[in-house]
Tab-separated table of C-alpha atoms in Angstrom:
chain	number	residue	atom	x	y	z
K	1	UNK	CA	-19.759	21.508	7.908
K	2	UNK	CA	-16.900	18.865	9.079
K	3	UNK	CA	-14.176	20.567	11.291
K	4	UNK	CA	-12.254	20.472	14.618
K	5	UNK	CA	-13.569	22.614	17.571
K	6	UNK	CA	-11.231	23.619	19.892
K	7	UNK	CA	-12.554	25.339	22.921
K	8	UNK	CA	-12.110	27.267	24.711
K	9	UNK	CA	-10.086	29.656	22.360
K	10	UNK	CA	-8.626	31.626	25.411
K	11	UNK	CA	-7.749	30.192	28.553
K	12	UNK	CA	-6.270	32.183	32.358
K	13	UNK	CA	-5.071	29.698	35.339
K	14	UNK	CA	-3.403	30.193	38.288
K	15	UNK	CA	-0.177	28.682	38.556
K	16	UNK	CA	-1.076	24.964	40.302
K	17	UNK	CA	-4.464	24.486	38.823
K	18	UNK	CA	-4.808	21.373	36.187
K	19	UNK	CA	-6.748	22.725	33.633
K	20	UNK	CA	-8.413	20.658	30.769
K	21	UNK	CA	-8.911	21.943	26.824
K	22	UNK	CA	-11.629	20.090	24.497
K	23	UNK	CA	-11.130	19.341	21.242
K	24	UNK	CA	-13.675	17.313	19.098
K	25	UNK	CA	-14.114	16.485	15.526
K	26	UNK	CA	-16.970	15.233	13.401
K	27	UNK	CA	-14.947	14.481	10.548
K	28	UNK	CA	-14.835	10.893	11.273
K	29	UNK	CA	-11.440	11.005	11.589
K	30	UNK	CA	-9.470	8.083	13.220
K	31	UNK	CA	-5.924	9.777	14.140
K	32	UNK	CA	-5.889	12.857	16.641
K	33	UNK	CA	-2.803	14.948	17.785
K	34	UNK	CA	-1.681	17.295	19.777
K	35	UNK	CA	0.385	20.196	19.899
K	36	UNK	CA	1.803	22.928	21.547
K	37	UNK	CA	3.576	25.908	19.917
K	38	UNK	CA	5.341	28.743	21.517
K	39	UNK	CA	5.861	32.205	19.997
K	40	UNK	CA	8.353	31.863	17.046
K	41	UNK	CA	8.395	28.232	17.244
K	42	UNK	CA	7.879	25.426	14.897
K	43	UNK	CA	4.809	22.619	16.120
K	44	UNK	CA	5.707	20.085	19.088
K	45	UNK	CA	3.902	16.984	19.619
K	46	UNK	CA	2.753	16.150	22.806
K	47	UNK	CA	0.556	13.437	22.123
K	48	UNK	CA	-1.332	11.140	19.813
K	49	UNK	CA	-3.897	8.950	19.419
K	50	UNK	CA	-4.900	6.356	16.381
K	51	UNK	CA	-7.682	4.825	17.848
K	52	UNK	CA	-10.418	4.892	20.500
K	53	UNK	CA	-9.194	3.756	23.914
K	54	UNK	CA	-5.737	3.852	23.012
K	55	UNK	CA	-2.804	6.599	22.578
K	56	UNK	CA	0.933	7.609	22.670
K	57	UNK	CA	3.166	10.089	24.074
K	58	UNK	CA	4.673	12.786	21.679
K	59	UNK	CA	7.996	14.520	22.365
K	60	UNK	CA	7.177	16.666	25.142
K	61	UNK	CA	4.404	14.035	27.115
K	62	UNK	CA	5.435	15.687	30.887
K	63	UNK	CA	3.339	17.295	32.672
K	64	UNK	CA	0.322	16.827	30.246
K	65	UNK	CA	-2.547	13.922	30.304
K	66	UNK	CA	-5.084	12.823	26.987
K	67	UNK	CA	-8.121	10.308	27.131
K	68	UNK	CA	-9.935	8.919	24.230
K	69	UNK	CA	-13.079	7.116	25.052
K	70	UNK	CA	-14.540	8.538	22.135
K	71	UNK	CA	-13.675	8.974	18.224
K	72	UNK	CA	-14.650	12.294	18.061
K	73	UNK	CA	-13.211	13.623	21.152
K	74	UNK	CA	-9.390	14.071	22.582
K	75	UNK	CA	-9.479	16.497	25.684
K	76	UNK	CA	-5.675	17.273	26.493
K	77	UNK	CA	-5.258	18.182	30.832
K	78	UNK	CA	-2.256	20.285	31.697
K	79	UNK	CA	-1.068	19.330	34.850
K	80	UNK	CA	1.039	21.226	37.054
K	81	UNK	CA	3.229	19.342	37.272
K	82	UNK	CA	4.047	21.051	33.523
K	83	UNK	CA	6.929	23.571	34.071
K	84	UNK	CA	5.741	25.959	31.103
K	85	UNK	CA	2.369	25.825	30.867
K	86	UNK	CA	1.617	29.125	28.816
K	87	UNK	CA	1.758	28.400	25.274
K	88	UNK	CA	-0.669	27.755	21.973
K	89	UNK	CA	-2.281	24.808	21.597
K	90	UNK	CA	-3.442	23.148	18.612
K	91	UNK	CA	-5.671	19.876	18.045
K	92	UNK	CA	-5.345	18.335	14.731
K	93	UNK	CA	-6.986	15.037	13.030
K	94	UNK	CA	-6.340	12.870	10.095
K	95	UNK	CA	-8.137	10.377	8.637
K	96	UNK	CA	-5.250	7.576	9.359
K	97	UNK	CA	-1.492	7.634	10.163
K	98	UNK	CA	-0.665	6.636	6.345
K	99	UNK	CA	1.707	8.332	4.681
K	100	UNK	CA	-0.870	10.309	2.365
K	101	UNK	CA	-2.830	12.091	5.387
K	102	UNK	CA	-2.373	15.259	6.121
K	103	UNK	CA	-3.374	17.031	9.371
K	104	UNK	CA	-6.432	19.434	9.662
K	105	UNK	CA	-6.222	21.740	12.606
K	106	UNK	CA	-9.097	23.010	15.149
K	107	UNK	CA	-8.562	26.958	15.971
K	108	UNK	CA	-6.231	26.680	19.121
K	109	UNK	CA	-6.758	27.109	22.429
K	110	UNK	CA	-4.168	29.827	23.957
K	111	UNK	CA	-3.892	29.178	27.332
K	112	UNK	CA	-1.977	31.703	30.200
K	113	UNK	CA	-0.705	30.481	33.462
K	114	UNK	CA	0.680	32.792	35.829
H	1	UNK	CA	17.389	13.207	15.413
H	2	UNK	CA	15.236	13.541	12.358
H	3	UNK	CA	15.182	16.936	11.048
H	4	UNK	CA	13.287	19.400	8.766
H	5	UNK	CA	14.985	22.565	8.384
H	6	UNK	CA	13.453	25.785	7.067
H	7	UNK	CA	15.092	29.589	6.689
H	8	UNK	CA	13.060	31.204	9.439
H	9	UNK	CA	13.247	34.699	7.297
H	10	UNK	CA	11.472	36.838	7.259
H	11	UNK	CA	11.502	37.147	3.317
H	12	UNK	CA	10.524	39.783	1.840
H	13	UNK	CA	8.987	39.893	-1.750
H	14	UNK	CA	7.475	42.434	-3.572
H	15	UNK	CA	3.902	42.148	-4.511
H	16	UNK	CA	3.055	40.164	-8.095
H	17	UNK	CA	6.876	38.811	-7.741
H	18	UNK	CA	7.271	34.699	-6.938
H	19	UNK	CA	8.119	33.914	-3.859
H	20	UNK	CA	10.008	30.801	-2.923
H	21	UNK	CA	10.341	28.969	0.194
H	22	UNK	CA	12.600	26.131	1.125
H	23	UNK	CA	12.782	23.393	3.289
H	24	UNK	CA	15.175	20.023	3.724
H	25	UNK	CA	14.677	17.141	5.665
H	26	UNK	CA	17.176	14.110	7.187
H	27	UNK	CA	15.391	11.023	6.615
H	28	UNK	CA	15.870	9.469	3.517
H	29	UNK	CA	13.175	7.306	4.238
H	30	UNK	CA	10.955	9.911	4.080
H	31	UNK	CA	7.635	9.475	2.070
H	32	UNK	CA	4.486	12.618	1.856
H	33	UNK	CA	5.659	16.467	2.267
H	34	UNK	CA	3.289	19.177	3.298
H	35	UNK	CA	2.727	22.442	3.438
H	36	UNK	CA	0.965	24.647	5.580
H	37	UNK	CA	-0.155	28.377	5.675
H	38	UNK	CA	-0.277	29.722	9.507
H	39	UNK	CA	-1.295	33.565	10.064
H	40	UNK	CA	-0.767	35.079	13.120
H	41	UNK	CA	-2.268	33.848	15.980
H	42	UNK	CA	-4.142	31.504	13.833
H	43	UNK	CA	-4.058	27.506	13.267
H	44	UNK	CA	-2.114	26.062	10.225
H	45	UNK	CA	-4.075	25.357	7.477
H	46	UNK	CA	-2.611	22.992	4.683
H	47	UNK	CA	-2.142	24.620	1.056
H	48	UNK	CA	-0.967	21.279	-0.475
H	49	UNK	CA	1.283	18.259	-0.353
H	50	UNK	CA	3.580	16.328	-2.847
H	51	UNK	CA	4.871	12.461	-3.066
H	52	UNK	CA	6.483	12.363	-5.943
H	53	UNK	CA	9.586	13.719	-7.363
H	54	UNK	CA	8.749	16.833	-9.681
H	55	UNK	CA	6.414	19.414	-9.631
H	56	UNK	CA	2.750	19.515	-8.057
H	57	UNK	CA	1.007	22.793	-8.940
H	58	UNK	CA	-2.509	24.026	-7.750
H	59	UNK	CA	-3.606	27.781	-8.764
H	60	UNK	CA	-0.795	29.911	-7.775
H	61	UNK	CA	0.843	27.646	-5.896
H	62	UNK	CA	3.670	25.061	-7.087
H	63	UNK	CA	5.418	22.580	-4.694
H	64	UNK	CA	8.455	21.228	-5.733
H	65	UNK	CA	9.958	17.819	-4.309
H	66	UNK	CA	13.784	16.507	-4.943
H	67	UNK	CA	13.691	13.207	-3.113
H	68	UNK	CA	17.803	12.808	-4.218
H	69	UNK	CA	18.659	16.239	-3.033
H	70	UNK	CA	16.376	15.612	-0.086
H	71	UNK	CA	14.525	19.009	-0.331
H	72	UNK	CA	10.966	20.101	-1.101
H	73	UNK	CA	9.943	23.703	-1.850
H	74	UNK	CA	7.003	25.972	-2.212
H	75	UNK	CA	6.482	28.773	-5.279
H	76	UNK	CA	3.821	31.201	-4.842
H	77	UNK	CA	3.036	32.987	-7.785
H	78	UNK	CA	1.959	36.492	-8.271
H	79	UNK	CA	2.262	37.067	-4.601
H	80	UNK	CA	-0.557	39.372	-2.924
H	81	UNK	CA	-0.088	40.767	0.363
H	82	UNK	CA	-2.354	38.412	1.789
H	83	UNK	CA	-0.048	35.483	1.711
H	84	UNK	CA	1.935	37.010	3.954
H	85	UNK	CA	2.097	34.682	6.837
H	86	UNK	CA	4.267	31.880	8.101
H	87	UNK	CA	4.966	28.699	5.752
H	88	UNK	CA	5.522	25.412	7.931
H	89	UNK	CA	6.946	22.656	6.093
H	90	UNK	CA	6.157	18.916	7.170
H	91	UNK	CA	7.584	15.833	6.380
H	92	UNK	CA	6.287	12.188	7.229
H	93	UNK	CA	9.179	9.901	8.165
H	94	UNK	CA	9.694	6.458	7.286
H	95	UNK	CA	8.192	5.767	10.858
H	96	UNK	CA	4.726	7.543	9.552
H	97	UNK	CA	5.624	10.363	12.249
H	98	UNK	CA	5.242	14.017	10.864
H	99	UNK	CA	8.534	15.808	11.329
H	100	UNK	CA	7.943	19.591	11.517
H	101	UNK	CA	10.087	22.308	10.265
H	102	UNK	CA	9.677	25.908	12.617
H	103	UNK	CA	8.288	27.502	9.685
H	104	UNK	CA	9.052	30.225	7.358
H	105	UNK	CA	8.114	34.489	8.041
H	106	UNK	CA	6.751	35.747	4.635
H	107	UNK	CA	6.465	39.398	4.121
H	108	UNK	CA	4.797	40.237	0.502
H	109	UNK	CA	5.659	44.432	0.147
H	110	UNK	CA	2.583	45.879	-1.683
C-alpha cells in the first residue's frame, strides 16, 4: 500500500541536541511539506519542497533544517537553535503544487525536548 | 495576511442530527477548498474538497462552497459519535499556498 511513514512516532531530547525525524513516501509524489502543530492549534508550515534537490522555507523556517536528495524522502532536523522545540509534527505529500492537490499526511512524529 | 477562519467550538450535536461546520477565507483569489478529519493525537486525514460554487456531496458528507460570500462549509449527516473529532478547513491561495484554518472541536452526544 502507498503512504507516508513518519518515524519515529515518539521522540525525547535533551534540550541542545539537534535531532532529525524521517519521513518518506512511496506514493510517487513530487511536493512534500512540513508541519508543526501545537496543542489546540491549527497546522504551521515550516517547510516545503516541489522537487528533488530543491526546497523553500515555510512560515516558521528558524531553527529547523530539510534536505531532499531523494523523491521519496524529506528528513526535517530541529536544531537548537529552535526556541520551542516540543510540538507535533506532521509530513505531508501531494502529487504537485496545483490547485487540485490535496495533502496526504504520514502519522506524526511527537517529539519532547526538555 | 491571508486568512482562513474557523469557530474553534467545541459544537455539540446530538447523535443522527446534521452537523455543520464553517469556515471563511480572505483571498479572493482563492481556488481548491479542503477538508480534513483530525482525531486526537492523530494526523489529518482529508474527507473531501470542492472547486466549484455549489454543493459537492459524498456519502454523508456535503461540502458547500460560496466563492461570492467567500465561505465554504461542511454538513455531516446523520452524525455518529465517531465523527467526533476536529474539522480543519484549508484553502489554496491564488499563490498555490495552502492557507490553514485552526480547525473546528466536534462533539456528537450519543
Amino acid at each position: 500500500d502507498g503512504g507516508i511513514t513518519q518515524s519515529p512516532k515518539y521522540l525525547f531530547r535533551k534540550e541542545g541536541q539537534n535531532v532529525t525525524l524521517s519521513c518518506e513516501q512511496n506514493l510517487n509524489h513530487d511536493a512534500m511539506y512540513w508541519y508543526r502543530q501545537d496543542p489546540g492549534q491549527g497546522l504551521r508550515l515550516i517547510y516545503y519542497s516541489q522537487i528533488v534537490n530543491d526546497f523553500q522555507k515555510g512560515d516558521i523556517a528558524e531553527g529547523y533544517s530539510v534536505s531532499r536528495e531523494k523523491k521519496e524522502s524529506f528528513p526535517l532536523t530541529v536544531t537548537s537553535a529552535q526556541k520551542n522545540p516540543t510540538a507535533f509534527y506532521l509530513c505531508a505529500s501531494s502529487a504537485a503544487l496545483t490547485l487540485g492537490s490535496p495533502l496526504h499526511f504520514g502519522n506524526g512524529t511527537r517529539l519532547t525536548v526538555t | 495576511q491571508k486568512e482562513v477562519e474557523q469557530n474553534s467550538g467545541p459544537l455539540s450535536v446530538p447523535e443522527g442530527a446534521i452537523a455543520s461546520l464553517n469556515c471563511t477565507y480572505s483571498d479572493r483569489g482563492s481556488q481548491s477548498f479542503f477538508w480534513y478529519r483530525q482525531y486526537s493525537g492523530k494526523s489529518p486525514e482529508l474527507i473531501m474538497f470542492i472547486y466549484s460554487n455549489g454543493d459537492k456531496e459524498d456519502g454523508r458528507f456535503t461540502a458547500q462552497l460560496n466563492k461570492a460570500s467567500q465561505y465554504v462549509s461542511l454538513l455531516i449527516r446523520d452524525s455518529q459519535p465517531s465523527d467526533s473529532a476536529t474539522y480543519l478547513c484549508a484553502v489554496r491561495d491564488s499563490n498555490y499556498q495552502l492557507i490553514w484554518g485552526a480547525g473546528t472541536k466536534l462533539i456528537i452526544k450519543p
